[in-house]
mmCIF file of C-alpha atoms in Angstrom:
data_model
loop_
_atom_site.group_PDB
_atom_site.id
_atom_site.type_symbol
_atom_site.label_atom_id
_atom_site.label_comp_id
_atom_site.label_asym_id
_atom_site.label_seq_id
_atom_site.Cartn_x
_atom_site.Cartn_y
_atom_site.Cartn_z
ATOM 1 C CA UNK A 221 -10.019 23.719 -1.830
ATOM 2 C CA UNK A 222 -7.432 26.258 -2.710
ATOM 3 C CA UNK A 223 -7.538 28.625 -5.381
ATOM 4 C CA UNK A 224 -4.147 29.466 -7.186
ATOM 5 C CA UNK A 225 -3.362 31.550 -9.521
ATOM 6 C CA UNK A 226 0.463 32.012 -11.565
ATOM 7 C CA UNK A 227 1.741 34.917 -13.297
ATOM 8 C CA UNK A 228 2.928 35.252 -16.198
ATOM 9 C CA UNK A 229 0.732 32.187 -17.672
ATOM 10 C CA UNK A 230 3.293 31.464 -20.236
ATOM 11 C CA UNK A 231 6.694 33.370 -21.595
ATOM 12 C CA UNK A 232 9.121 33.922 -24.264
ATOM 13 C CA UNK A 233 12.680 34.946 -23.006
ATOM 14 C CA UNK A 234 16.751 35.885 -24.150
ATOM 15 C CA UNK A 235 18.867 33.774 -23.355
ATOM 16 C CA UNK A 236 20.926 35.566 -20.308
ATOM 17 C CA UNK A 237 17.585 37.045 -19.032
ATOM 18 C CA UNK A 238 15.602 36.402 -16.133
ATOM 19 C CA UNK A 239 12.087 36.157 -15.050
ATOM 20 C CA UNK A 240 10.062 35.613 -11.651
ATOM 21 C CA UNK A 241 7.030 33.994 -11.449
ATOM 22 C CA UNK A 242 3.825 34.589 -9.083
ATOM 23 C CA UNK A 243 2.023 32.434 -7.087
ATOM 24 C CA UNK A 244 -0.984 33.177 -5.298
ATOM 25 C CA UNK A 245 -3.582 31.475 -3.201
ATOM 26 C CA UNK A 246 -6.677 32.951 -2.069
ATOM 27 C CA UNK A 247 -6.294 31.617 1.446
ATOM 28 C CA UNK A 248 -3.159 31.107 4.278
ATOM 29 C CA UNK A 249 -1.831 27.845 3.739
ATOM 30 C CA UNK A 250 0.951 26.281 5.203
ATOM 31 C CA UNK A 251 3.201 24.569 2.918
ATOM 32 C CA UNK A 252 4.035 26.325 -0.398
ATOM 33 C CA UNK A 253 6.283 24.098 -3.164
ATOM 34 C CA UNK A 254 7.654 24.770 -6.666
ATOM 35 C CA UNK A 255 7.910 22.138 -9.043
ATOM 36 C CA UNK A 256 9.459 22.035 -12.560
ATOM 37 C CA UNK A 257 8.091 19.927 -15.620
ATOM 38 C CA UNK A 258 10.532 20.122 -18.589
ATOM 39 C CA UNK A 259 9.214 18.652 -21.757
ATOM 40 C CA UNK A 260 8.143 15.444 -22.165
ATOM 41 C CA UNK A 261 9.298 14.730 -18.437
ATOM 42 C CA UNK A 262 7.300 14.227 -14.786
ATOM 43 C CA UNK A 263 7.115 16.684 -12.376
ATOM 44 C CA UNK A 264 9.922 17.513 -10.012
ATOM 45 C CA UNK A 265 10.336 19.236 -6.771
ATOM 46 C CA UNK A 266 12.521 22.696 -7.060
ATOM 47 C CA UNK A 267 11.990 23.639 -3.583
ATOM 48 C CA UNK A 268 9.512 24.197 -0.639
ATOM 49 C CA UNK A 269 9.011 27.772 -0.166
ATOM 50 C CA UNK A 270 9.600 28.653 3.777
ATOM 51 C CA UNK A 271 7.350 31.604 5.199
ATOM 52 C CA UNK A 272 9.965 34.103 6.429
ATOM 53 C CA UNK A 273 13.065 32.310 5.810
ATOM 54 C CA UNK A 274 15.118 30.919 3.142
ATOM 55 C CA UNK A 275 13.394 28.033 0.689
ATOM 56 C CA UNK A 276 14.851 24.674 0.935
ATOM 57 C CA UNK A 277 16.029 22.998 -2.103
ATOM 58 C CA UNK A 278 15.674 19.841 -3.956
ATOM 59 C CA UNK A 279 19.286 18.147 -4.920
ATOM 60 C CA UNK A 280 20.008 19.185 -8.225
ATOM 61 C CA UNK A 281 18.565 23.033 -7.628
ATOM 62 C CA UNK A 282 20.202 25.806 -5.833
ATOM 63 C CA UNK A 283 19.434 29.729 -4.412
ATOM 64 C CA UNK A 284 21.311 31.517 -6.718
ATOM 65 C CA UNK A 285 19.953 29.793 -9.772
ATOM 66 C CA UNK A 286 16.267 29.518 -8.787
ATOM 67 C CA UNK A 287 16.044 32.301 -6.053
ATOM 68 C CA UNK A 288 12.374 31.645 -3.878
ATOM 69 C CA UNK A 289 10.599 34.620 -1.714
ATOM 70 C CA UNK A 290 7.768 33.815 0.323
ATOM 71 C CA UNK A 291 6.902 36.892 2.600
ATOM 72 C CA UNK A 292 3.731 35.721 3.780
ATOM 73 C CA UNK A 293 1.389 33.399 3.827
ATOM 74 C CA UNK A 294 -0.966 33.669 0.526
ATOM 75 C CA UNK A 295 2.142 34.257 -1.990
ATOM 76 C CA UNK A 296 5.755 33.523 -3.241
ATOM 77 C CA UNK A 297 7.885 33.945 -6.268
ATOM 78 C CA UNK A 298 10.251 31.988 -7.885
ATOM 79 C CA UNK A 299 12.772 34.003 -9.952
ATOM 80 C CA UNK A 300 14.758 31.301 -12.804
ATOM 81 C CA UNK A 301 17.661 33.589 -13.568
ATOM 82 C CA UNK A 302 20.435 33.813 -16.081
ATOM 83 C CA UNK A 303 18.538 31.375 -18.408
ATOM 84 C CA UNK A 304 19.249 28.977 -21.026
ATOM 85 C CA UNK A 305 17.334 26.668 -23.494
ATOM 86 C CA UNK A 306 17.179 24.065 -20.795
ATOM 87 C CA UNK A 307 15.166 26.328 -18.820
ATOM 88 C CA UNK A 308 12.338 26.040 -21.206
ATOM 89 C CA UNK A 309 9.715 24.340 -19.212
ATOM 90 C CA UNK A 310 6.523 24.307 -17.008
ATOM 91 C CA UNK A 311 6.755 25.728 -13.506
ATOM 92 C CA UNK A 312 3.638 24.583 -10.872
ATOM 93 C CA UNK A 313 3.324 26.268 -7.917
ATOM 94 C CA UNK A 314 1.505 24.004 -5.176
ATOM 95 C CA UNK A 315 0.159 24.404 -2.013
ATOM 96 C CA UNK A 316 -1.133 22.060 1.115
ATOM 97 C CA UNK A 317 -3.772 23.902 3.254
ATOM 98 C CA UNK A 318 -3.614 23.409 7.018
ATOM 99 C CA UNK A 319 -7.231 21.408 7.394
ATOM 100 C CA UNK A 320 -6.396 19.593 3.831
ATOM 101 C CA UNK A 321 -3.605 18.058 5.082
ATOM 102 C CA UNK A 322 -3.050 15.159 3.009
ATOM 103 C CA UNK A 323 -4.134 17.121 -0.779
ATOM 104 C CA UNK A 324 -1.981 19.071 -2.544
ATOM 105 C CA UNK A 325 -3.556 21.856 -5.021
ATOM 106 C CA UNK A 326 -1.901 22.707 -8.128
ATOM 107 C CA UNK A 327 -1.756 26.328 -9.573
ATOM 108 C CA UNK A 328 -2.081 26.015 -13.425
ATOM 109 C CA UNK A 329 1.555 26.138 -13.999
ATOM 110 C CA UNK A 330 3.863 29.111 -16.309
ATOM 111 C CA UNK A 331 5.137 27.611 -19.646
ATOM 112 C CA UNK A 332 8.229 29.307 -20.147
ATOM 113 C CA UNK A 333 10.241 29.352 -23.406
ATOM 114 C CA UNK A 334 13.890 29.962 -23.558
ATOM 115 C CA UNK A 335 15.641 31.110 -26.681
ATOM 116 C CA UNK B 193 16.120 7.758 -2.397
ATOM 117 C CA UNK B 194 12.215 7.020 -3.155
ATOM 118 C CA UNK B 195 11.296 6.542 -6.819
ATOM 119 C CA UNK B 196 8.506 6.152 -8.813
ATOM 120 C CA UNK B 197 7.521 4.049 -12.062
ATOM 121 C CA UNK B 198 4.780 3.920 -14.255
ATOM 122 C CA UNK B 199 5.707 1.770 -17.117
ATOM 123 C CA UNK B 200 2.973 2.565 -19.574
ATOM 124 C CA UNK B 201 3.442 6.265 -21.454
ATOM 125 C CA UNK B 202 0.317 5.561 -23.478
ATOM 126 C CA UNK B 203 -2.642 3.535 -22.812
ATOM 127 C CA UNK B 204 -5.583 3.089 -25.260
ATOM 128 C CA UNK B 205 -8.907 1.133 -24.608
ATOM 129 C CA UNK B 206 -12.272 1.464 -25.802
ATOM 130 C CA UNK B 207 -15.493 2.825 -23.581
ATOM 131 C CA UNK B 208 -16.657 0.078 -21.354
ATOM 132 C CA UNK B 209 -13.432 -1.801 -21.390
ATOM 133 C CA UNK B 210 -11.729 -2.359 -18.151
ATOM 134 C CA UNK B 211 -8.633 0.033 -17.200
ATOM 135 C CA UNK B 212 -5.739 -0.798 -15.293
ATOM 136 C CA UNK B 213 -2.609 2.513 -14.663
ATOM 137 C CA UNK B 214 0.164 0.430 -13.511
ATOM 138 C CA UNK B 215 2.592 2.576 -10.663
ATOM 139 C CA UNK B 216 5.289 0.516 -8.908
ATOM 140 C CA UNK B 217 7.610 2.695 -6.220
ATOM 141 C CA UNK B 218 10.629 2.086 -3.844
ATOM 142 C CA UNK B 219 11.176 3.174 -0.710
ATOM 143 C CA UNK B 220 12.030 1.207 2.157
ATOM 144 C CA UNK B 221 9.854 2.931 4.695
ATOM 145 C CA UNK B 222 5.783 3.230 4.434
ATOM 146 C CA UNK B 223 4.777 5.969 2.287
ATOM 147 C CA UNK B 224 1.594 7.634 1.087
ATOM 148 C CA UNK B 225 0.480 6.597 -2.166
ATOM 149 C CA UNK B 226 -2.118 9.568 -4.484
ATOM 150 C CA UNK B 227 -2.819 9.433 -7.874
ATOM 151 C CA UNK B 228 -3.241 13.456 -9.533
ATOM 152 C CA UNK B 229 -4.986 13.305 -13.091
ATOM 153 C CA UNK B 230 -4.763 16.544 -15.497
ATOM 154 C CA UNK B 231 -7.423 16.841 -18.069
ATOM 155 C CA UNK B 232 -7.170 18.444 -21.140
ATOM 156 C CA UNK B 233 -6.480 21.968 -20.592
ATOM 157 C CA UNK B 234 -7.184 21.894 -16.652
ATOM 158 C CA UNK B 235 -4.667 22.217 -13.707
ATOM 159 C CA UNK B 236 -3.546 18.867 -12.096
ATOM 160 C CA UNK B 237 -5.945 17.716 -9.439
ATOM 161 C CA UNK B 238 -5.919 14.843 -6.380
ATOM 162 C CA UNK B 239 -7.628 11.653 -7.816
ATOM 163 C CA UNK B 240 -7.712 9.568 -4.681
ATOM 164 C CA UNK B 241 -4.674 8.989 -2.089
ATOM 165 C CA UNK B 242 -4.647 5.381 -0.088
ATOM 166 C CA UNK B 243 -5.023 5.902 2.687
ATOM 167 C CA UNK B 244 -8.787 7.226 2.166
ATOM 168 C CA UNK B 245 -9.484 3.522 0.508
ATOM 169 C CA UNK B 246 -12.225 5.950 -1.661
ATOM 170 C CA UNK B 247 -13.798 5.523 -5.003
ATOM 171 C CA UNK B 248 -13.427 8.160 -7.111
ATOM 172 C CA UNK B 249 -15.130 8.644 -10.441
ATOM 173 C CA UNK B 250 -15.306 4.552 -10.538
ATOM 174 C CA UNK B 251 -11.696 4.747 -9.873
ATOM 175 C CA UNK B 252 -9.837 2.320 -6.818
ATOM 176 C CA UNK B 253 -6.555 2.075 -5.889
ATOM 177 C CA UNK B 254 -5.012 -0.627 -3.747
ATOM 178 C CA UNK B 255 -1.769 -0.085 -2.329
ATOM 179 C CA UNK B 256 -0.058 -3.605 -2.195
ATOM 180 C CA UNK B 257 3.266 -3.100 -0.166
ATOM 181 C CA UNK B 258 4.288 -6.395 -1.016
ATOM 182 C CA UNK B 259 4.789 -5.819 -4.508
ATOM 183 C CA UNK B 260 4.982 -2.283 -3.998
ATOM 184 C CA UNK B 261 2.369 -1.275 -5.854
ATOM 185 C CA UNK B 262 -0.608 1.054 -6.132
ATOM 186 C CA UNK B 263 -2.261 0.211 -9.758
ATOM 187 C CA UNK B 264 -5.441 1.987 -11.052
ATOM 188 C CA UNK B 265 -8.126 0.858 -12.274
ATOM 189 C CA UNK B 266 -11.580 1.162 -13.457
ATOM 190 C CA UNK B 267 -13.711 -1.736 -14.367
ATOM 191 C CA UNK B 268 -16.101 0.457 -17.779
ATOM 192 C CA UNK B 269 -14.091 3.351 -18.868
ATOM 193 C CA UNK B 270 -15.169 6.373 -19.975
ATOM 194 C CA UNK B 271 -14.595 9.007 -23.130
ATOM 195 C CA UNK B 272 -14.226 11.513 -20.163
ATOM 196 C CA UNK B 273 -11.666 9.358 -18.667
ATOM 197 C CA UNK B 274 -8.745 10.468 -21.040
ATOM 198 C CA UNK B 275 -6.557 12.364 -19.393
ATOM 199 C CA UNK B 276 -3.094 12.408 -18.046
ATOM 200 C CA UNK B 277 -2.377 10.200 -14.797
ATOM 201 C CA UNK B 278 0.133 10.406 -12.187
ATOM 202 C CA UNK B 279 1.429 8.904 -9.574
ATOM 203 C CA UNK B 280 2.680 10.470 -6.502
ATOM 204 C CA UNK B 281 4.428 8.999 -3.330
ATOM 205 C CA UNK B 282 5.060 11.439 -0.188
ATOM 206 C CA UNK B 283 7.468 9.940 2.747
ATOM 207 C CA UNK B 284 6.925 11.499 6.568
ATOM 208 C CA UNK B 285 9.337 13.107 9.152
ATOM 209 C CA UNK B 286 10.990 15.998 7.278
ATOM 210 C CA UNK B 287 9.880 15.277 3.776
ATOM 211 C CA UNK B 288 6.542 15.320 4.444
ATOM 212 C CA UNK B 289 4.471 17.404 1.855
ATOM 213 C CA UNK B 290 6.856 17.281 -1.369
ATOM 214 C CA UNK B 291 5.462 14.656 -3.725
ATOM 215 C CA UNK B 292 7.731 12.422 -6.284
ATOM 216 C CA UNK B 293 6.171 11.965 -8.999
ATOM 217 C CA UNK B 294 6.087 9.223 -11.931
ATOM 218 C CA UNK B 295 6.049 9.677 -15.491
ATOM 219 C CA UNK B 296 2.932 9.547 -15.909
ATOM 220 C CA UNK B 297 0.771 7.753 -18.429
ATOM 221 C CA UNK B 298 -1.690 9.450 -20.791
ATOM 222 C CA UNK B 299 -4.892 7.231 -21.063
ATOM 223 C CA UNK B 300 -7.265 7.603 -24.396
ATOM 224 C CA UNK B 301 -10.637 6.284 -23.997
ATOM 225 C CA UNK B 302 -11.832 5.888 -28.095
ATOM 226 C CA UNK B 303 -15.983 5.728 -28.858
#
C-alpha cells in the first residue's frame, strides 16, 4: 500500500486569501492526482500532478486558480488561491504506485472552510 | 464524456438482510469498473475493481456491459458494513489513472 499524509488536515480562511496544501507519500509512485469534494457532492478530478512539468487539468479547473507543484516523486502541493465561499470543500490527494497499478490510495483529504 | 450514476443516496437494511449498491455508467468504450468505500472517520479505500472478479468482505461485483452496470451486493449484511460507497470508472489510453466518480450512496446496516 501507500501511505499518505495531507497538510493542513482542515482550515479556516478570508475570503481573498490563499492556501497550499501537502501531499506526501512514503514511497515513489508514479501517478499523483488531486481531487475536490464540495459538500454534499462526489469526488472530482482537479488535475494529475506531472513529475517535473506542468499538472494537467480537468475541464472546469485551471493553473492560475488551482496552481499544482510536484518536484519529485514522494510529494506535491496544490495551492487554491484567491478564494471564495465556493472553495469551501474537501481536497484528496491520491496516488497509483507503479506495482499497484490498477488501486488508487487516498490521502485523508484537507477540509477547507472559506469565509 | 464517461459518467457515472448511483441512484440510491441512502440505503437502509437490517443485519442479515441482503444488500444490493446499484451503479449504472456510460461510456462507449470498455472501462474499468472499482467500487472505494469510506468508513466512518477513515480515508477512502479500494473495495474490489472487476476485473479481479474477487470477493471482498462478502462483497461481489459483476460488471454487466449490457446494461452497463456494476451493482453491489452482499447476500447477510453487516453493522460494520455502514459506510459510504462509491463507484468509480477509469477509461485507458491517455486517461488512464483519473477515476470518475458517482455520488455515492451511504448504506446503514441497523441491529
Amino acid at each position: 500500500s501507500a501511505v499518505i499524509s495531507q497538510k493542513p488536515s482542515r482550515d479556516i480562511c478570508q475570503r481573498g486569501t490563499s492556501l497550499t496544501i501537502q501531499c506526501q507519500v512514503d514511497s515513489q509512485v508514479t501517478m499523483m492526482f488531486w481531487y475536490r469534494q464540495q459538500p454534499g457532492q462526489s469526488l472530482t478530478l482537479i488535475a494529475t500532478a506531472n513529475q517535473g512539468s506542468e499538472a494537467t487539468y480537468e475541464s472546469g479547473f485551471v493553473i492560475d486558480k488551482f496552481p499544482i507543484s510536484r518536484p519529485n516523486l514522494t510529494f506535491s502541493t496544490l495551492t487554491v488561491s484567491n478564494m471564495s465561499p465556493e472553495d469551501s470543500s474537501i481536497y484528496l490527494c491520491s496516488v497509483v504506485k507503479a506495482d499497484i497499478p490498477n488501486e488508487q490510495f487516498f490521502g485523508p483529504g484537507t477540509r477547507l472552510t472559506v469565509l | 464524456a464517461q459518467r457515472v450514476t448511483q441512484p440510491e443516496k441512502l440505503l437502509s437494511v437490517f443485519k442479515g438482510a441482503p444488500v444490493e449498491l446499484k451503479c449504472n455508467y456510460s461510456y462507449s468504450g470498455s472501462p474499468e469498473l472499482f467500487w472505494y468505500v469510506q468508513y466512518s472517520r477513515q480515508r477512502l479505500q479500494l473495495l474490489l475493481r472487476h476485473i479481479s472478479r474477487e470477493s471482498i468482505k462478502g462483497f461481489t461485483a459483476d460488471l454487466n456491459k449490457g446494461e452497463t452496470s456494476f451493482h453491489l451486493k452482499k447476500p447477510f449484511a453487516q453493522e460494520e458494513d455502514s459506510a459510504m460507497y462509491y463507484c468509480a470508472l477509469m477509461i485507458g489510453g491517455t486517461s488512464y489513472g483519473k477515476l470518475t466518480f458517482g455520488q455515492g450512496t451511504i448504506l446503514t446496516v441497523h441491529p
